[in-house]
Short mmCIF file of C-alpha atoms in Angstrom, two decimals:
data_model
loop_
_atom_site.label_atom_id
_atom_site.label_comp_id
_atom_site.label_asym_id
_atom_site.label_seq_id
_atom_site.Cartn_x
_atom_site.Cartn_y
_atom_site.Cartn_z
CA MET M 1 236.58 35.24 -63.62
CA PRO M 2 237.64 37.99 -65.01
CA SER M 3 239.97 41.43 -62.79
CA ARG M 4 237.07 44.91 -63.07
CA ASP M 5 239.91 46.47 -65.96
CA GLU M 6 240.05 43.41 -67.89
CA ILE M 7 236.05 44.14 -68.64
CA SER M 8 234.42 46.31 -71.66
CA TYR M 9 230.83 46.66 -71.39
CA PHE M 10 229.50 48.58 -74.12
CA GLY M 11 225.56 48.15 -73.07
CA ALA M 12 223.20 50.65 -73.17
CA GLY M 13 221.56 51.19 -70.05
CA PRO M 14 223.66 50.20 -66.96
CA ALA M 15 226.98 52.24 -66.33
CA PRO M 16 230.93 51.14 -65.56
CA LEU M 17 232.16 53.27 -62.82
CA PRO M 18 235.83 53.71 -62.10
CA THR M 19 237.26 51.89 -59.19
CA PRO M 20 238.77 54.85 -57.22
CA VAL M 21 234.72 56.84 -57.98
CA ILE M 22 233.02 53.85 -56.32
CA GLU M 23 235.57 53.62 -53.27
CA GLN M 24 235.12 57.57 -52.11
CA SER M 25 231.37 56.75 -53.20
CA ALA M 26 231.23 53.72 -50.43
CA LYS M 27 232.94 56.08 -48.26
CA ALA M 28 230.73 58.76 -48.16
CA LEU M 29 227.97 56.28 -47.91
CA VAL M 30 228.86 55.03 -44.71
CA ASN M 31 230.75 57.79 -42.88
CA TYR M 32 230.58 60.73 -45.61
CA GLU M 33 233.24 63.39 -43.87
CA ASP M 34 233.78 62.20 -40.84
CA THR M 35 230.24 63.53 -39.50
CA GLY M 36 229.64 59.41 -37.91
CA LEU M 37 226.52 59.45 -40.77
CA GLY M 38 226.68 58.09 -44.52
CA LEU M 39 225.18 60.61 -47.25
CA SER M 40 221.92 58.55 -47.82
CA GLU M 41 220.48 59.07 -44.16
CA ILE M 42 220.82 62.89 -43.61
CA SER M 43 218.61 65.01 -44.13
CA HIS M 44 217.90 66.54 -47.80
CA ARG M 45 217.17 69.97 -46.54
CA SER M 46 220.76 69.74 -44.26
CA PRO M 47 223.28 72.32 -45.12
CA THR M 48 225.70 69.30 -46.37
CA ALA M 49 222.85 68.24 -48.72
CA ASN M 50 222.26 71.41 -49.99
CA LYS M 51 226.15 72.12 -50.79
CA VAL M 52 226.39 68.70 -52.44
CA LEU M 53 223.12 70.34 -54.84
CA ALA M 54 224.40 73.21 -55.18
CA ASP M 55 227.80 72.19 -56.09
CA ALA M 56 226.48 70.39 -59.02
CA LYS M 57 224.64 72.81 -59.93
CA ALA M 58 227.82 75.23 -60.11
CA ALA M 59 229.46 72.15 -62.27
CA LEU M 60 227.26 71.95 -64.88
CA ALA M 61 227.36 75.65 -65.26
CA ALA M 62 230.47 75.93 -65.52
CA LEU M 63 230.58 72.57 -67.95
CA TYR M 64 227.52 73.88 -70.37
CA GLU M 65 228.51 77.54 -70.13
CA ILE M 66 225.06 77.42 -68.84
CA PRO M 67 223.28 81.48 -67.45
CA THR M 68 221.63 81.20 -64.20
CA GLU M 69 222.24 84.32 -62.41
CA ASN M 70 219.67 86.84 -64.32
CA GLU M 71 215.99 86.45 -64.85
CA ASP M 72 216.46 85.91 -68.68
CA GLY M 73 218.95 82.81 -67.97
CA TYR M 74 217.56 79.45 -67.44
CA GLU M 75 216.63 76.83 -63.98
CA ILE M 76 219.03 73.45 -63.32
CA LEU M 77 216.81 71.42 -61.84
CA PHE M 78 217.26 67.83 -60.32
CA MET M 79 214.10 65.62 -60.02
CA GLN M 80 212.87 62.29 -60.57
CA GLY M 81 211.41 60.17 -63.25
CA GLY M 82 213.48 59.36 -65.76
CA GLY M 83 212.79 60.38 -69.16
CA THR M 84 209.62 58.44 -69.33
CA GLY M 85 208.41 61.47 -66.49
CA GLU M 86 209.49 63.85 -68.43
CA PHE M 87 207.45 63.16 -71.67
CA SER M 88 204.38 63.80 -69.45
CA ALA M 89 206.21 66.70 -67.49
CA SER M 90 207.45 68.69 -70.79
CA VAL M 91 204.32 68.46 -73.07
CA GLN M 92 202.02 69.54 -69.22
CA ALA M 93 204.60 72.43 -68.64
CA CYS M 94 204.20 73.86 -72.61
CA VAL M 95 200.78 73.48 -73.03
CA GLY M 96 200.07 74.58 -69.47
CA TRP M 97 202.90 77.63 -70.61
CA TRP M 98 200.85 78.17 -74.00
CA VAL M 99 197.42 78.98 -72.18
CA GLU M 100 198.64 81.48 -69.62
CA GLN M 101 200.34 83.60 -72.90
CA ARG M 102 196.96 83.36 -74.37
CA ARG M 103 194.81 84.16 -70.47
CA ARG M 104 197.30 86.80 -70.26
CA LYS M 105 196.19 88.69 -74.07
CA ALA M 106 193.06 87.67 -73.00
CA VAL M 107 193.00 90.03 -69.82
CA ALA M 108 194.86 93.13 -71.48
CA GLU M 109 192.13 93.09 -74.15
CA LEU M 110 189.05 92.46 -72.69
CA GLY M 111 189.60 94.31 -69.16
CA GLU M 112 189.68 92.92 -66.07
CA GLY M 113 186.63 91.38 -64.47
CA LYS M 114 185.92 89.57 -67.55
CA ASP M 115 186.26 85.75 -66.19
CA ALA M 116 184.31 84.29 -68.27
CA GLU M 117 184.79 85.90 -71.46
CA VAL M 118 188.04 85.04 -71.23
CA VAL M 119 187.69 81.65 -70.35
CA GLU M 120 185.54 80.98 -73.57
CA ARG M 121 188.10 83.04 -75.98
CA VAL M 122 190.78 81.06 -74.38
CA ARG M 123 188.67 77.88 -74.78
CA LYS M 124 187.74 78.62 -78.79
CA GLU M 125 191.98 79.30 -79.17
CA ILE M 126 192.58 76.09 -77.52
CA GLN M 127 190.26 73.92 -80.09
CA GLN M 128 191.00 76.44 -83.56
CA GLU M 129 194.89 76.57 -82.41
CA LEU M 130 197.04 74.51 -80.06
CA LYS M 131 199.64 71.86 -81.25
CA VAL M 132 202.76 70.08 -80.35
CA ASP M 133 204.77 69.21 -82.59
CA TYR M 134 206.97 65.81 -82.36
CA LEU M 135 210.31 64.96 -83.90
CA VAL M 136 209.72 61.13 -84.64
CA THR M 137 212.77 59.70 -85.56
CA GLY M 138 212.62 56.60 -83.45
CA SER M 139 211.23 54.66 -80.38
CA TRP M 140 211.73 57.73 -77.58
CA SER M 141 210.47 60.41 -79.58
CA LEU M 142 207.68 57.79 -80.83
CA LYS M 143 206.96 57.02 -77.02
CA ALA M 144 206.98 60.78 -76.42
CA SER M 145 204.42 61.65 -78.90
CA GLN M 146 202.09 58.88 -77.52
CA GLU M 147 201.99 60.24 -74.51
CA ALA M 148 201.34 64.08 -75.67
CA SER M 149 198.16 62.05 -77.55
CA ARG M 150 197.49 60.06 -74.23
CA LEU M 151 197.34 63.39 -71.82
CA ILE M 152 195.95 66.46 -74.13
CA GLY M 153 194.44 64.23 -77.13
CA SER M 154 195.52 63.41 -80.52
CA LYS M 155 193.87 66.43 -82.31
CA TYR M 156 196.37 68.55 -80.76
CA VAL M 157 199.67 66.08 -81.22
CA ASN M 158 200.96 66.99 -84.62
CA VAL M 159 203.91 64.50 -85.72
CA ALA M 160 205.90 66.73 -88.38
CA ILE M 161 207.90 63.97 -89.08
CA ASP M 162 207.71 60.47 -88.72
CA ALA M 163 211.15 58.65 -90.26
CA ARG M 164 209.66 55.65 -90.90
CA LYS M 165 207.47 57.13 -93.78
CA SER M 166 210.75 57.67 -95.52
CA ASN M 167 212.71 54.83 -94.64
CA SER M 168 210.73 51.77 -95.61
CA GLY M 169 207.94 51.61 -92.25
CA LYS M 170 211.50 51.39 -90.14
CA PHE M 171 213.25 53.82 -88.39
CA GLY M 172 217.23 54.55 -89.31
CA VAL M 173 216.83 57.87 -91.30
CA ILE M 174 216.09 62.04 -90.31
CA PRO M 175 214.42 63.22 -93.34
CA GLY M 176 215.74 66.29 -94.75
CA GLU M 177 213.85 69.60 -92.65
CA ASP M 178 212.05 70.89 -96.41
CA GLU M 179 209.70 67.77 -95.44
CA TRP M 180 208.97 68.77 -91.79
CA LYS M 181 205.34 69.65 -91.07
CA LEU M 182 205.80 72.18 -88.50
CA SER M 183 202.78 73.34 -86.97
CA ASP M 184 202.28 77.64 -87.30
CA LYS M 185 204.88 78.76 -84.49
CA LYS M 186 201.77 80.94 -82.68
CA SER M 187 199.76 77.77 -82.89
CA SER M 188 202.73 75.72 -81.65
CA ALA M 189 203.51 75.15 -77.90
CA MET M 190 206.16 73.45 -78.35
CA VAL M 191 208.69 70.84 -80.38
CA TYR M 192 209.72 68.27 -79.26
CA PHE M 193 212.93 65.84 -80.44
CA CYS M 194 215.24 63.19 -78.91
CA ASP M 195 218.52 64.20 -79.84
CA ASN M 196 219.43 60.85 -79.84
CA GLU M 197 217.68 57.86 -79.99
CA THR M 198 219.62 54.60 -78.53
CA VAL M 199 217.30 52.19 -79.56
CA ASP M 200 217.82 53.39 -83.77
CA GLY M 201 221.21 54.18 -83.49
CA VAL M 202 220.22 57.58 -85.14
CA GLU M 203 221.48 61.12 -83.75
CA PHE M 204 220.96 64.33 -85.30
CA PRO M 205 224.26 65.70 -86.45
CA ALA M 206 223.23 69.79 -84.77
CA PHE M 207 221.11 71.48 -83.65
CA PRO M 208 217.88 71.86 -86.70
CA GLU M 209 218.21 74.99 -88.65
CA SER M 210 214.44 75.30 -88.54
CA LEU M 211 214.33 75.51 -84.86
CA LYS M 212 216.31 78.20 -84.25
CA GLY M 213 215.42 81.48 -82.98
CA ARG M 214 212.19 80.60 -81.07
CA ALA M 215 210.93 82.62 -78.81
CA GLY M 216 208.80 81.36 -75.93
CA ASP M 217 205.15 82.06 -77.72
CA ASP M 218 206.54 80.62 -81.04
CA GLY M 219 206.41 77.10 -79.69
CA VAL M 220 209.32 75.39 -77.17
CA VAL M 221 211.67 74.19 -78.32
CA VAL M 222 211.82 70.55 -76.17
CA ALA M 223 215.25 68.01 -76.11
CA ASP M 224 215.95 64.86 -74.40
CA MET M 225 219.31 64.96 -74.41
CA SER M 226 219.50 61.70 -72.08
CA SER M 227 222.09 59.84 -74.56
CA ASN M 228 224.42 62.41 -75.57
CA PHE M 229 224.54 65.08 -72.90
CA VAL M 230 228.17 66.03 -71.95
CA SER M 231 229.32 64.26 -75.27
CA ARG M 232 229.30 66.76 -77.60
CA LYS M 233 229.47 71.22 -77.68
CA ILE M 234 225.52 72.31 -77.54
CA ASP M 235 224.50 76.19 -77.97
CA VAL M 236 221.71 76.04 -74.45
CA ARG M 237 220.30 79.26 -75.36
CA ASN M 238 219.05 77.36 -78.58
CA TYR M 239 216.13 75.34 -75.68
CA GLY M 240 213.90 75.99 -73.59
CA ILE M 241 214.03 72.76 -71.75
CA ILE M 242 216.56 70.55 -71.66
CA PHE M 243 216.15 67.13 -69.83
CA VAL M 244 218.61 64.68 -69.12
CA SER M 245 217.51 61.19 -67.55
CA GLN M 246 219.12 59.86 -64.74
CA ALA M 247 220.61 56.61 -65.61
CA LEU M 248 221.83 57.67 -68.64
CA PHE M 249 222.75 60.58 -67.62
CA ALA M 250 225.33 59.43 -65.26
CA LEU M 251 225.96 57.07 -67.63
CA LEU M 252 227.96 59.27 -69.77
CA LEU M 253 229.03 60.63 -66.95
CA VAL M 254 230.72 58.82 -65.15
CA GLY M 255 233.40 57.89 -67.71
CA LEU M 256 235.20 61.13 -67.73
CA LEU M 257 236.57 60.13 -64.80
CA ILE M 258 238.42 57.14 -66.33
CA ASN M 259 240.95 59.76 -67.91
CA GLU M 260 242.13 60.81 -64.44
CA TYR M 261 242.69 57.43 -63.27
CA GLN M 262 245.42 55.73 -65.21
CA GLY M 263 244.08 52.33 -66.29
CA GLY M 264 240.55 52.97 -64.31
CA ALA M 265 238.69 49.68 -63.62
CA GLN M 266 234.94 49.88 -64.86
CA LYS M 267 231.55 48.54 -63.08
CA ASN M 268 228.13 48.70 -64.02
CA LEU M 269 226.31 51.91 -62.05
CA GLY M 270 223.45 50.56 -59.68
CA ILE M 271 222.06 54.31 -58.79
CA ALA M 272 219.34 55.20 -59.93
CA GLY M 273 216.71 58.93 -59.24
CA ILE M 274 217.63 61.57 -60.45
CA THR M 275 216.56 64.05 -63.64
CA VAL M 276 218.16 66.85 -64.36
CA ILE M 277 216.26 69.75 -66.30
CA ILE M 278 217.74 72.90 -67.56
CA VAL M 279 214.44 75.38 -68.47
CA LYS M 280 214.54 79.12 -69.19
CA LYS M 281 213.44 81.19 -66.29
CA SER M 282 210.92 83.11 -68.48
CA LEU M 283 208.98 80.12 -69.30
CA LEU M 284 208.48 79.44 -65.85
CA ALA M 285 207.10 82.64 -64.91
CA LEU M 286 203.89 81.54 -67.23
CA THR M 287 202.85 78.70 -65.23
CA PRO M 288 199.04 79.27 -65.07
CA ALA M 289 196.64 79.00 -62.04
CA PRO M 290 195.35 75.46 -61.69
CA ALA M 291 191.90 76.84 -61.50
CA PHE M 292 192.40 78.16 -64.97
CA LEU M 293 193.31 75.12 -66.42
CA GLN M 294 190.33 73.40 -64.59
CA GLN M 295 188.18 75.25 -66.04
CA LEU M 296 189.14 74.38 -69.12
CA SER M 297 189.04 70.46 -68.68
CA ASP M 298 186.36 70.30 -71.31
CA VAL M 299 189.13 70.77 -74.39
CA LEU M 300 192.38 70.12 -72.71
CA PRO M 301 192.18 66.99 -70.28
CA SER M 302 195.17 66.47 -68.12
CA ALA M 303 196.75 69.77 -68.43
CA ILE M 304 198.01 69.89 -65.18
CA PRO M 305 201.16 67.94 -64.03
CA PRO M 306 201.28 66.28 -60.77
CA ILE M 307 202.98 68.10 -58.14
CA VAL M 308 206.68 66.47 -58.10
CA PHE M 309 206.29 67.42 -61.97
CA ASP M 310 205.46 71.13 -61.33
CA PHE M 311 208.73 72.77 -62.81
CA ALA M 312 207.36 76.38 -61.00
CA THR M 313 207.65 74.45 -58.07
CA ILE M 314 210.87 72.29 -58.30
CA ALA M 315 212.76 75.47 -59.11
CA LYS M 316 210.50 77.69 -55.70
CA ASN M 317 212.30 75.05 -53.80
CA ASN M 318 215.10 74.42 -54.76
CA SER M 319 214.86 70.90 -56.19
CA LEU M 320 213.88 70.12 -52.57
CA TYR M 321 210.29 70.07 -52.85
CA ASN M 322 210.48 66.20 -51.82
CA THR M 323 212.94 64.35 -50.80
CA LEU M 324 215.74 64.14 -53.89
CA PRO M 325 218.07 60.97 -53.47
CA ILE M 326 221.24 63.09 -52.72
CA PHE M 327 223.93 60.57 -52.70
CA ASN M 328 223.09 59.85 -56.45
CA LEU M 329 223.39 63.33 -57.23
CA TYR M 330 227.23 63.42 -54.98
CA VAL M 331 227.92 60.79 -57.37
CA ALA M 332 227.25 63.17 -60.83
CA THR M 333 229.06 66.05 -58.83
CA LEU M 334 232.11 64.18 -58.29
CA VAL M 335 232.24 63.74 -61.86
CA LEU M 336 231.36 67.20 -63.10
CA GLN M 337 233.35 68.83 -60.94
CA SER M 338 236.00 66.09 -62.38
CA LEU M 339 235.01 67.28 -66.05
CA VAL M 340 235.69 70.88 -65.29
CA ALA M 341 239.25 70.15 -63.52
CA ASN M 342 240.20 67.65 -67.00
CA PHE M 343 238.93 69.28 -69.98
CA ALA M 344 239.82 72.89 -68.48
CA GLU M 345 239.03 75.58 -71.37
CA LYS M 346 237.82 73.07 -73.85
CA LYS M 347 235.17 71.50 -71.47
CA VAL M 348 232.73 69.36 -72.91
CA SER M 349 234.53 70.00 -76.22
CA GLY M 350 237.36 67.89 -74.93
CA GLN M 351 234.68 64.69 -74.22
CA GLU M 352 233.00 65.41 -77.96
CA GLU M 353 236.72 64.84 -79.62
CA LEU M 354 237.64 61.73 -77.80
CA ALA M 355 233.60 60.12 -78.44
CA ASN M 356 233.74 61.59 -82.10
CA ARG M 357 237.43 59.50 -82.37
CA LYS M 358 236.32 56.08 -80.89
CA ALA M 359 232.67 56.54 -82.55
CA GLU M 360 234.80 57.13 -86.13
CA LEU M 361 236.88 54.25 -85.45
CA ILE M 362 234.44 51.85 -84.71
CA TYR M 363 232.42 52.69 -87.98
CA GLU M 364 235.13 52.54 -89.77
CA ALA M 365 236.18 48.94 -89.31
CA LEU M 366 231.86 48.27 -89.90
CA ASP M 367 232.56 50.18 -93.59
CA GLN M 368 235.77 48.39 -93.71
CA TYR M 369 234.16 44.97 -94.06
CA SER M 370 230.62 46.02 -95.72
CA ASP M 371 230.16 41.55 -96.76
CA THR M 372 230.38 40.89 -93.00
CA TYR M 373 228.19 43.97 -91.17
CA HIS M 374 225.40 45.96 -91.97
CA VAL M 375 225.22 49.57 -89.95
CA VAL M 376 221.74 50.44 -89.69
CA PRO M 377 221.12 54.09 -89.72
CA ASP M 378 221.48 56.36 -92.81
CA LYS M 379 225.22 57.35 -92.56
CA ARG M 380 224.57 60.97 -92.43
CA VAL M 381 222.62 60.39 -88.95
CA ARG M 382 224.96 57.65 -87.37
CA SER M 383 224.67 58.03 -83.49
CA ARG M 384 227.86 58.63 -81.58
CA MET M 385 226.66 56.75 -78.71
CA ASN M 386 224.66 54.13 -80.10
CA ILE M 387 226.19 51.71 -82.95
CA CYS M 388 224.13 49.56 -84.40
CA PHE M 389 224.62 46.57 -87.30
CA ARG M 390 223.74 43.08 -88.18
CA ILE M 391 225.87 40.70 -89.34
CA LYS M 392 225.14 39.34 -92.68
CA PRO M 393 225.12 35.84 -94.19
CA LYS M 394 228.34 34.37 -95.51
CA GLN M 395 228.43 35.25 -99.34
CA ASP M 396 228.64 31.77 -100.26
CA SER M 397 225.71 30.74 -97.91
CA GLY M 398 222.79 30.97 -100.41
CA ALA M 399 220.54 33.12 -97.99
CA GLU M 400 218.16 35.59 -99.55
CA PRO M 401 220.13 39.13 -99.68
CA GLY M 402 218.74 41.68 -97.45
CA LYS M 403 218.03 38.71 -94.44
CA TRP M 404 220.15 38.86 -91.39
CA ASP M 405 222.43 35.71 -90.18
CA ASP M 406 220.81 35.05 -86.81
CA ALA M 407 223.17 32.22 -85.89
CA ARG M 408 226.31 34.35 -87.02
CA GLU M 409 225.42 37.50 -84.41
CA LYS M 410 225.06 34.95 -81.73
CA GLU M 411 228.14 33.66 -82.29
CA PHE M 412 229.16 37.07 -82.74
CA LEU M 413 228.14 37.98 -79.16
CA ALA M 414 229.68 34.27 -77.89
CA GLY M 415 232.85 35.10 -79.36
CA ALA M 416 232.79 38.88 -77.44
CA GLU M 417 231.90 37.83 -74.19
CA LYS M 418 235.18 35.17 -74.35
CA GLN M 419 236.92 38.10 -75.60
CA ASN M 420 234.85 40.12 -71.69
CA LEU M 421 233.45 42.56 -74.32
CA MET M 422 229.89 42.89 -73.06
CA GLY M 423 226.92 44.17 -73.67
CA LEU M 424 226.70 44.33 -77.31
CA LYS M 425 223.23 42.44 -77.85
CA GLY M 426 221.21 45.22 -79.47
CA HIS M 427 217.20 46.31 -78.18
CA ARG M 428 215.15 43.47 -77.80
CA SER M 429 212.49 45.25 -80.48
CA VAL M 430 215.06 45.87 -83.32
CA GLY M 431 217.33 42.67 -82.18
CA GLY M 432 220.92 42.95 -83.76
CA MET M 433 224.40 44.48 -82.18
CA ARG M 434 224.30 47.34 -80.43
CA ALA M 435 228.10 48.76 -79.70
CA SER M 436 227.27 51.95 -76.79
CA ASN M 437 229.74 54.32 -76.93
CA TYR M 438 229.43 56.34 -73.54
CA ASN M 439 231.76 58.61 -72.05
CA ALA M 440 231.98 55.61 -69.89
CA VAL M 441 233.82 53.52 -72.74
CA SER M 442 237.49 54.12 -72.58
CA MET M 443 239.77 54.04 -75.86
CA ALA M 444 241.18 50.82 -74.86
CA SER M 445 237.91 49.37 -74.85
CA ALA M 446 236.73 50.91 -78.33
CA GLU M 447 240.23 49.72 -79.67
CA LYS M 448 239.97 46.32 -77.90
CA LEU M 449 236.27 46.02 -79.80
CA VAL M 450 237.78 47.18 -83.57
CA ALA M 451 240.21 43.97 -82.87
CA TYR M 452 237.68 41.46 -82.05
CA MET M 453 235.33 42.79 -84.93
CA VAL M 454 238.19 42.15 -88.13
CA GLN M 455 239.14 39.04 -86.36
CA PHE M 456 235.41 37.97 -86.48
CA ALA M 457 235.19 39.20 -90.39
CA ARG M 458 238.28 37.66 -91.73
CA ALA M 459 237.54 34.21 -90.05
#
């Protein structure tokens, strides 16, 4: 049986954690700071829980230089429901904000006391103008667009790009911005994109130029950063909403402690339940009254989010409208604080440098042995986080060109597991191999994987 420090894990869902973190968390779970109670047993409204929450916000704000103090700044929310829940919450929030802007304008122009006229005017504007834009570049953005159609109706959903149309029906590219069919800014309630697609190995190389400078009435920019958050520096001010599902948020964060503990042993993360939302405060002030939206239900169904997904409600209650899993947040807080301390002035840029080096090392090996390996996505949009590749038949096998060798892929996986290189099987929907290069993967693990890939290719 291998010891914990002998395992290198490259899975896309579960996360390894350094042993010292597990030990510290275990103590907190049994007896937090000698209070006689475990952290998961105390009230989520207690001073102890509130301090964990405040510490998490402070560390995240410092890490990404998120302005939180003034009215033009951002709220940091901790919620539940995962990325899938935010597919729903984000479109419902943005559509609500769009409607409220038009209601206020109608009241200003028509005057107070003209409620019926205001409702009718906004109803017509919804029917004639409203759009939500989606950049569909992989499996997750596709699901997000489908959820929008389910909630508010497909006629309001504009798929500005479907990358499959540029790649023989498969994901793996991001069309140039000159090919995007974005709605008019004044009609668009939001523009959604998934910054990194875990299933398909595609990542936006930078923030899209065509989305820069958008204000709240120009289509709110919504980004799903569940799988590449804290892996590179971003300008938060480019976004109206950023959301990060807990499973991958923790997965990205926990690895940042590995450098602090030399040879830190790793284990999969078994905690779930926190989703991080970074949302512009000025947008929250546009939240419409449910009674007004109800009058528009004939043209805009399902635009009112469940109360636990209502950003304004969660913000007013300091993320404690319902019971928040404080222990889960505590683990992430430890890692956030460590990252702030470890990388000092470099902050996220320090982790970005490390992530890039690991990705470059793995891709270089795959490209060097291109007679054995085929990297799935286009080189210009290769993900640094999820490296997807297939294995080709041997040149003298007589196999049809362009086909993958299932037997060799099984052999590759079996050989990798013998060397304690785990979690390399691709997503069930696409097959192949996937080496997830999250922050929790050490440079030593990346080097060990590369050595095995070279060995396999030369055999």
